[in-house]
Amino acid sequence: MLDSILPLLSDPAAWAALVTLVVMEVVLGIDNLIFISILSNKLPEHQRQKVRRIGIGLALVMRLALLSIIAWLVGLVQPVFTVAGNAFSWKDLILIAGGLFLVWKATKEIHHTVDPTPTHDVMDKKDVMITNAGAAIFQIILLDLVFSIDSILTAVGMTEHLPIMVVAVLVAVTVMLLAADPLANFINDNPSVVMLALGFLLMIGMVLIADGFGYHVPKGYIYAAMAFSAGVEALNMLGRRSASKKEKAEAARAEADRAEARARKAEAEAAGEGA
């Protein structure tokens, strides 16, 4: 093992591949993390962190397991059948299934967010929470699998050195672990960001489906659009925060004016009584 690692330490191309792959894996991991954050935020507060840790831990296990069977994984790109001249591999089918699941889930969450009259379940609240925790973990497992396969196949396409892939995956999952709670809390504290994140998931789902059907959308365009949308939302948040501060300042000024008016009135009444 060391014989295969030591030559890589002195190879500039290997270091360049590692840095590039780490960046790519982190970006793919953020997609995974957004989904985990949205699902976990729907659970009772005492369960959220635990479910996020389970989700990220499963993502790591799946990625490392896929690396251990990488020869089999690469075989997933071989066509298994053809429909109307389009060849489909197991990878394509997995991406299409994962994309459809993401589109369904994001659409369902958007509907629940904008529906002014949500339906209420008649089951006991405690049972609903337990069921939701189990359902959340199950859904995270499904999407972890899709994102893990996409992640590892991306790594295979960028380097042939297994140690570089392992290091990149470990770094990416570590970043996910560190960013999990701050990102989830940020999404939970800013309702408008929830809709933006759901929009991201909807777009990612469509991209996965397109990839499955052989229409490759350059990820640079996708992440540029996501960065632009996030930038616009950041400006909106700054604008709302500024407006809120202005309203509070105006309210405080109005209260001070009223207090001053009351004080002057009291002084005038006292002067009148003294006369």
mmCIF file of C-alpha atoms in Angstrom:
data_model
loop_
_atom_site.group_PDB
_atom_site.id
_atom_site.type_symbol
_atom_site.label_atom_id
_atom_site.label_comp_id
_atom_site.label_asym_id
_atom_site.label_seq_id
_atom_site.Cartn_x
_atom_site.Cartn_y
_atom_site.Cartn_z
ATOM 1 C CA MET A 1 0.000 0.000 0.000
ATOM 2 C CA LEU A 2 2.781 2.422 0.953
ATOM 3 C CA ASP A 3 4.573 1.580 -2.275
ATOM 4 C CA SER A 4 1.619 2.958 -4.213
ATOM 5 C CA ILE A 5 1.205 6.060 -2.012
ATOM 6 C CA LEU A 6 4.795 7.299 -1.633
ATOM 7 C CA PRO A 7 5.362 8.016 -5.368
ATOM 8 C CA LEU A 8 2.166 10.127 -5.382
ATOM 9 C CA LEU A 9 3.514 12.401 -2.633
ATOM 10 C CA SER A 10 6.258 13.672 -4.952
ATOM 11 C CA ASP A 11 4.089 13.862 -8.072
ATOM 12 C CA PRO A 12 2.769 17.411 -8.780
ATOM 13 C CA ALA A 13 0.121 15.984 -11.129
ATOM 14 C CA ALA A 14 -1.198 13.815 -8.310
ATOM 15 C CA TRP A 15 -1.458 16.827 -5.988
ATOM 16 C CA ALA A 16 -3.254 18.826 -8.695
ATOM 17 C CA ALA A 17 -5.669 15.930 -9.232
ATOM 18 C CA LEU A 18 -6.245 15.695 -5.472
ATOM 19 C CA VAL A 19 -7.053 19.419 -5.095
ATOM 20 C CA THR A 20 -9.370 19.385 -8.113
ATOM 21 C CA LEU A 21 -11.107 16.232 -6.948
ATOM 22 C CA VAL A 22 -11.527 17.538 -3.391
ATOM 23 C CA VAL A 23 -13.247 20.665 -4.753
ATOM 24 C CA MET A 24 -15.533 18.571 -6.955
ATOM 25 C CA GLU A 25 -16.363 16.168 -4.122
ATOM 26 C CA VAL A 26 -17.131 19.036 -1.728
ATOM 27 C CA VAL A 27 -19.471 20.638 -4.275
ATOM 28 C CA LEU A 28 -21.263 17.321 -4.860
ATOM 29 C CA GLY A 29 -21.383 16.812 -1.090
ATOM 30 C CA ILE A 30 -23.123 20.176 -0.583
ATOM 31 C CA ASP A 31 -25.935 18.998 -2.874
ATOM 32 C CA ASN A 32 -26.264 15.936 -0.652
ATOM 33 C CA LEU A 33 -26.096 18.086 2.481
ATOM 34 C CA ILE A 34 -28.882 20.454 1.361
ATOM 35 C CA PHE A 35 -31.226 17.493 1.069
ATOM 36 C CA ILE A 36 -30.188 16.136 4.477
ATOM 37 C CA SER A 37 -30.635 19.581 6.076
ATOM 38 C CA ILE A 38 -34.143 20.094 4.694
ATOM 39 C CA LEU A 39 -35.271 16.635 5.797
ATOM 40 C CA SER A 40 -33.722 16.864 9.255
ATOM 41 C CA ASN A 41 -35.256 20.300 9.909
ATOM 42 C CA LYS A 42 -38.727 18.759 9.639
ATOM 43 C CA LEU A 43 -38.030 16.538 12.655
ATOM 44 C CA PRO A 44 -38.330 17.433 16.352
ATOM 45 C CA GLU A 45 -35.355 19.537 17.412
ATOM 46 C CA HIS A 46 -33.804 16.877 19.656
ATOM 47 C CA GLN A 47 -33.631 14.426 16.720
ATOM 48 C CA ARG A 48 -32.221 16.730 14.045
ATOM 49 C CA GLN A 49 -28.514 16.573 14.812
ATOM 50 C CA LYS A 50 -28.616 12.797 15.268
ATOM 51 C CA VAL A 51 -30.340 12.271 11.902
ATOM 52 C CA ARG A 52 -27.866 14.610 10.174
ATOM 53 C CA ARG A 53 -24.939 12.673 11.657
ATOM 54 C CA ILE A 54 -26.501 9.377 10.559
ATOM 55 C CA GLY A 55 -27.066 10.729 7.056
ATOM 56 C CA ILE A 56 -23.502 11.982 6.658
ATOM 57 C CA GLY A 57 -22.089 8.805 8.190
ATOM 58 C CA LEU A 58 -24.064 6.734 5.685
ATOM 59 C CA ALA A 59 -22.760 8.948 2.874
ATOM 60 C CA LEU A 60 -19.182 8.187 3.958
ATOM 61 C CA VAL A 61 -19.848 4.445 4.309
ATOM 62 C CA MET A 62 -21.473 4.264 0.885
ATOM 63 C CA ARG A 63 -18.668 6.179 -0.814
ATOM 64 C CA LEU A 64 -15.947 4.032 0.744
ATOM 65 C CA ALA A 65 -17.904 0.854 0.003
ATOM 66 C CA LEU A 66 -18.264 1.885 -3.642
ATOM 67 C CA LEU A 67 -14.545 2.618 -3.811
ATOM 68 C CA SER A 68 -13.864 -0.916 -2.576
ATOM 69 C CA ILE A 69 -15.849 -2.344 -5.499
ATOM 70 C CA ILE A 70 -14.755 0.256 -7.990
ATOM 71 C CA ALA A 71 -14.172 -2.247 -10.813
ATOM 72 C CA TRP A 72 -17.801 -3.373 -10.524
ATOM 73 C CA LEU A 73 -18.958 0.238 -10.230
ATOM 74 C CA VAL A 74 -17.233 1.258 -13.457
ATOM 75 C CA GLY A 75 -19.115 -1.583 -15.142
ATOM 76 C CA LEU A 76 -22.366 0.236 -14.366
ATOM 77 C CA VAL A 77 -21.718 2.557 -17.297
ATOM 78 C CA GLN A 78 -21.987 -0.306 -19.791
ATOM 79 C CA PRO A 79 -25.301 -0.269 -21.745
ATOM 80 C CA VAL A 80 -27.807 -2.903 -20.663
ATOM 81 C CA PHE A 81 -30.635 -2.121 -23.107
ATOM 82 C CA THR A 82 -31.596 0.352 -25.816
ATOM 83 C CA VAL A 83 -34.858 2.264 -26.296
ATOM 84 C CA ALA A 84 -35.537 4.331 -29.431
ATOM 85 C CA GLY A 85 -31.837 4.415 -30.219
ATOM 86 C CA ASN A 86 -30.852 5.535 -26.702
ATOM 87 C CA ALA A 87 -28.652 3.120 -24.745
ATOM 88 C CA PHE A 88 -29.253 2.963 -20.993
ATOM 89 C CA SER A 89 -26.803 1.673 -18.387
ATOM 90 C CA TRP A 90 -27.440 0.873 -14.718
ATOM 91 C CA LYS A 91 -25.847 4.212 -13.868
ATOM 92 C CA ASP A 92 -28.371 5.985 -16.127
ATOM 93 C CA LEU A 93 -31.273 4.168 -14.495
ATOM 94 C CA ILE A 94 -30.017 5.026 -11.004
ATOM 95 C CA LEU A 95 -29.594 8.690 -11.953
ATOM 96 C CA ILE A 96 -33.079 8.815 -13.485
ATOM 97 C CA ALA A 97 -34.638 7.163 -10.420
ATOM 98 C CA GLY A 98 -32.746 9.492 -8.073
ATOM 99 C CA GLY A 99 -33.675 12.531 -10.152
ATOM 100 C CA LEU A 100 -37.357 11.577 -10.164
ATOM 101 C CA PHE A 101 -37.245 11.074 -6.399
ATOM 102 C CA LEU A 102 -35.637 14.503 -5.910
ATOM 103 C CA VAL A 103 -38.186 16.201 -8.186
ATOM 104 C CA TRP A 104 -41.041 14.460 -6.354
ATOM 105 C CA LYS A 105 -39.646 15.316 -2.917
ATOM 106 C CA ALA A 106 -38.853 18.946 -3.758
ATOM 107 C CA THR A 107 -42.270 19.451 -5.380
ATOM 108 C CA LYS A 108 -43.997 17.922 -2.356
ATOM 109 C CA GLU A 109 -42.053 20.142 0.072
ATOM 110 C CA ILE A 110 -42.770 23.263 -2.022
ATOM 111 C CA HIS A 111 -46.470 22.365 -2.004
ATOM 112 C CA HIS A 112 -46.438 21.988 1.779
ATOM 113 C CA THR A 113 -44.644 25.330 2.106
ATOM 114 C CA VAL A 114 -47.056 27.363 -0.038
ATOM 115 C CA ASP A 115 -50.305 25.500 0.804
ATOM 116 C CA PRO A 116 -52.328 27.892 3.007
ATOM 117 C CA THR A 117 -54.508 25.059 4.350
ATOM 118 C CA PRO A 118 -52.246 22.063 5.088
ATOM 119 C CA THR A 119 -53.945 18.836 6.102
ATOM 120 C CA HIS A 120 -53.464 17.592 9.656
ATOM 121 C CA ASP A 121 -52.772 13.959 10.396
ATOM 122 C CA VAL A 122 -55.167 12.376 12.895
ATOM 123 C CA MET A 123 -52.495 10.078 14.305
ATOM 124 C CA ASP A 124 -50.839 10.665 17.638
ATOM 125 C CA LYS A 125 -48.139 13.325 17.490
ATOM 126 C CA LYS A 126 -45.484 11.099 19.045
ATOM 127 C CA ASP A 127 -46.091 8.328 16.507
ATOM 128 C CA VAL A 128 -45.926 10.820 13.654
ATOM 129 C CA MET A 129 -42.544 12.082 14.860
ATOM 130 C CA ILE A 130 -41.090 8.562 15.146
ATOM 131 C CA THR A 131 -42.393 7.615 11.699
ATOM 132 C CA ASN A 132 -40.982 10.805 10.202
ATOM 133 C CA ALA A 133 -37.550 10.137 11.725
ATOM 134 C CA GLY A 134 -37.459 6.668 10.200
ATOM 135 C CA ALA A 135 -38.815 7.962 6.879
ATOM 136 C CA ALA A 136 -36.223 10.751 6.851
ATOM 137 C CA ILE A 137 -33.351 8.298 7.347
ATOM 138 C CA PHE A 138 -34.758 6.000 4.643
ATOM 139 C CA GLN A 139 -35.010 8.878 2.160
ATOM 140 C CA ILE A 140 -31.502 10.035 3.074
ATOM 141 C CA ILE A 141 -30.190 6.513 2.378
ATOM 142 C CA LEU A 142 -31.781 6.550 -1.101
ATOM 143 C CA LEU A 143 -30.304 9.917 -2.027
ATOM 144 C CA ASP A 144 -26.947 9.102 -0.395
ATOM 145 C CA LEU A 145 -26.740 6.145 -2.768
ATOM 146 C CA VAL A 146 -27.457 8.281 -5.834
ATOM 147 C CA PHE A 147 -25.059 11.057 -4.825
ATOM 148 C CA SER A 148 -22.412 8.522 -3.805
ATOM 149 C CA ILE A 149 -22.473 6.797 -7.187
ATOM 150 C CA ASP A 150 -22.297 10.167 -8.955
ATOM 151 C CA SER A 151 -19.456 11.216 -6.647
ATOM 152 C CA ILE A 152 -17.356 8.075 -7.133
ATOM 153 C CA LEU A 153 -17.870 7.953 -10.899
ATOM 154 C CA THR A 154 -16.753 11.593 -11.008
ATOM 155 C CA ALA A 155 -13.638 10.600 -9.069
ATOM 156 C CA VAL A 156 -12.958 7.692 -11.443
ATOM 157 C CA GLY A 157 -13.185 10.064 -14.384
ATOM 158 C CA MET A 158 -10.626 12.432 -12.884
ATOM 159 C CA THR A 159 -7.923 10.097 -11.587
ATOM 160 C CA GLU A 160 -6.948 6.429 -11.648
ATOM 161 C CA HIS A 161 -5.235 6.473 -8.250
ATOM 162 C CA LEU A 162 -7.380 4.951 -5.497
ATOM 163 C CA PRO A 163 -5.532 6.695 -2.583
ATOM 164 C CA ILE A 164 -6.351 10.096 -4.134
ATOM 165 C CA MET A 165 -10.031 9.117 -4.385
ATOM 166 C CA VAL A 166 -10.108 7.959 -0.761
ATOM 167 C CA VAL A 167 -8.477 11.154 0.534
ATOM 168 C CA ALA A 168 -10.823 13.336 -1.543
ATOM 169 C CA VAL A 169 -13.879 11.482 -0.240
ATOM 170 C CA LEU A 170 -12.708 11.729 3.383
ATOM 171 C CA VAL A 171 -12.040 15.475 3.050
ATOM 172 C CA ALA A 172 -15.417 16.077 1.381
ATOM 173 C CA VAL A 173 -17.336 14.149 4.053
ATOM 174 C CA THR A 174 -15.409 15.986 6.799
ATOM 175 C CA VAL A 175 -16.485 19.298 5.263
ATOM 176 C CA MET A 176 -20.070 18.007 5.140
ATOM 177 C CA LEU A 177 -19.849 17.054 8.813
ATOM 178 C CA LEU A 178 -18.521 20.477 9.832
ATOM 179 C CA ALA A 179 -21.032 22.365 7.684
ATOM 180 C CA ALA A 180 -24.079 20.246 8.556
ATOM 181 C CA ASP A 181 -25.331 22.047 11.660
ATOM 182 C CA PRO A 182 -24.541 25.638 10.534
ATOM 183 C CA LEU A 183 -26.184 25.059 7.144
ATOM 184 C CA ALA A 184 -29.244 23.356 8.622
ATOM 185 C CA ASN A 185 -29.656 26.081 11.253
ATOM 186 C CA PHE A 186 -29.248 28.798 8.622
ATOM 187 C CA ILE A 187 -31.907 27.196 6.410
ATOM 188 C CA ASN A 188 -34.216 26.754 9.407
ATOM 189 C CA ASP A 189 -33.794 30.377 10.571
ATOM 190 C CA ASN A 190 -34.416 31.864 7.123
ATOM 191 C CA PRO A 191 -37.712 30.650 5.613
ATOM 192 C CA SER A 192 -37.013 32.215 2.202
ATOM 193 C CA VAL A 193 -33.796 30.173 1.982
ATOM 194 C CA VAL A 194 -35.865 26.992 2.374
ATOM 195 C CA MET A 195 -37.672 27.758 -0.894
ATOM 196 C CA LEU A 196 -34.362 28.555 -2.589
ATOM 197 C CA ALA A 197 -32.863 25.261 -1.369
ATOM 198 C CA LEU A 198 -35.925 23.369 -2.600
ATOM 199 C CA GLY A 199 -35.502 25.081 -5.961
ATOM 200 C CA PHE A 200 -31.891 23.863 -6.006
ATOM 201 C CA LEU A 201 -33.033 20.302 -5.296
ATOM 202 C CA LEU A 202 -35.622 20.557 -8.079
ATOM 203 C CA MET A 203 -32.951 21.718 -10.515
ATOM 204 C CA ILE A 204 -30.477 19.028 -9.398
ATOM 205 C CA GLY A 205 -33.196 16.402 -9.865
ATOM 206 C CA MET A 206 -33.855 17.567 -13.422
ATOM 207 C CA VAL A 207 -30.122 17.532 -14.170
ATOM 208 C CA LEU A 208 -29.846 13.945 -12.881
ATOM 209 C CA ILE A 209 -32.758 12.900 -15.098
ATOM 210 C CA ALA A 210 -31.198 14.655 -18.110
ATOM 211 C CA ASP A 211 -27.863 12.918 -17.419
ATOM 212 C CA GLY A 212 -29.666 9.594 -17.219
ATOM 213 C CA PHE A 213 -31.146 10.171 -20.676
ATOM 214 C CA GLY A 214 -27.746 11.077 -22.104
ATOM 215 C CA TYR A 215 -28.125 14.869 -22.128
ATOM 216 C CA HIS A 216 -25.137 16.087 -20.147
ATOM 217 C CA VAL A 217 -25.543 19.535 -18.616
ATOM 218 C CA PRO A 218 -22.147 21.048 -17.668
ATOM 219 C CA LYS A 219 -22.106 21.306 -13.885
ATOM 220 C CA GLY A 220 -20.390 24.678 -14.142
ATOM 221 C CA TYR A 221 -23.619 26.172 -15.483
ATOM 222 C CA ILE A 222 -25.629 24.590 -12.683
ATOM 223 C CA TYR A 223 -23.391 25.831 -9.894
ATOM 224 C CA ALA A 224 -23.073 29.264 -11.488
ATOM 225 C CA ALA A 225 -26.879 29.531 -11.499
ATOM 226 C CA MET A 226 -27.019 28.351 -7.883
ATOM 227 C CA ALA A 227 -24.329 30.865 -6.858
ATOM 228 C CA PHE A 228 -26.178 33.680 -8.658
ATOM 229 C CA SER A 229 -29.473 32.758 -6.970
ATOM 230 C CA ALA A 230 -27.779 32.541 -3.583
ATOM 231 C CA GLY A 231 -26.184 35.959 -4.181
ATOM 232 C CA VAL A 232 -29.569 37.517 -5.031
ATOM 233 C CA GLU A 233 -31.111 35.958 -1.931
ATOM 234 C CA ALA A 234 -28.219 37.273 0.186
ATOM 235 C CA LEU A 235 -28.943 40.790 -1.116
ATOM 236 C CA ASN A 236 -32.646 40.309 -0.309
ATOM 237 C CA MET A 237 -31.744 39.224 3.221
ATOM 238 C CA LEU A 238 -29.509 42.249 3.672
ATOM 239 C CA GLY A 239 -32.324 44.460 2.366
ATOM 240 C CA ARG A 240 -34.847 42.924 4.771
ATOM 241 C CA ARG A 241 -32.419 43.260 7.662
ATOM 242 C CA SER A 242 -31.755 46.900 6.786
ATOM 243 C CA ALA A 243 -35.487 47.610 6.499
ATOM 244 C CA SER A 244 -36.104 45.916 9.849
ATOM 245 C CA LYS A 245 -33.410 48.014 11.526
ATOM 246 C CA LYS A 246 -34.880 51.149 9.950
ATOM 247 C CA GLU A 247 -38.370 50.269 11.207
ATOM 248 C CA LYS A 248 -37.050 49.623 14.712
ATOM 249 C CA ALA A 249 -35.131 52.920 14.667
ATOM 250 C CA GLU A 250 -38.222 54.802 13.487
ATOM 251 C CA ALA A 251 -40.358 53.100 16.141
ATOM 252 C CA ALA A 252 -37.810 53.998 18.832
ATOM 253 C CA ARG A 253 -37.694 57.600 17.563
ATOM 254 C CA ALA A 254 -41.483 57.823 17.574
ATOM 255 C CA GLU A 255 -41.620 56.433 21.113
ATOM 256 C CA ALA A 256 -38.990 58.964 22.214
ATOM 257 C CA ASP A 257 -41.028 61.781 20.623
ATOM 258 C CA ARG A 258 -44.163 60.602 22.431
ATOM 259 C CA ALA A 259 -42.270 60.393 25.731
ATOM 260 C CA GLU A 260 -40.912 63.908 25.205
ATOM 261 C CA ALA A 261 -44.408 65.182 24.383
ATOM 262 C CA ARG A 262 -45.785 63.577 27.553
ATOM 263 C CA ALA A 263 -42.965 65.134 29.593
ATOM 264 C CA ARG A 264 -43.668 68.585 28.155
ATOM 265 C CA LYS A 265 -47.362 68.187 28.813
ATOM 266 C CA ALA A 266 -46.637 67.156 32.401
ATOM 267 C CA GLU A 267 -44.363 70.206 32.828
ATOM 268 C CA ALA A 268 -47.008 72.498 31.387
ATOM 269 C CA GLU A 269 -49.669 71.070 33.712
ATOM 270 C CA ALA A 270 -47.343 71.413 36.694
ATOM 271 C CA ALA A 271 -46.567 75.045 35.750
ATOM 272 C CA GLY A 272 -50.302 75.748 35.404
ATOM 273 C CA GLU A 273 -51.074 74.332 38.819
ATOM 274 C CA GLY A 274 -48.217 76.356 40.366
ATOM 275 C CA ALA A 275 -49.562 79.581 38.929
#
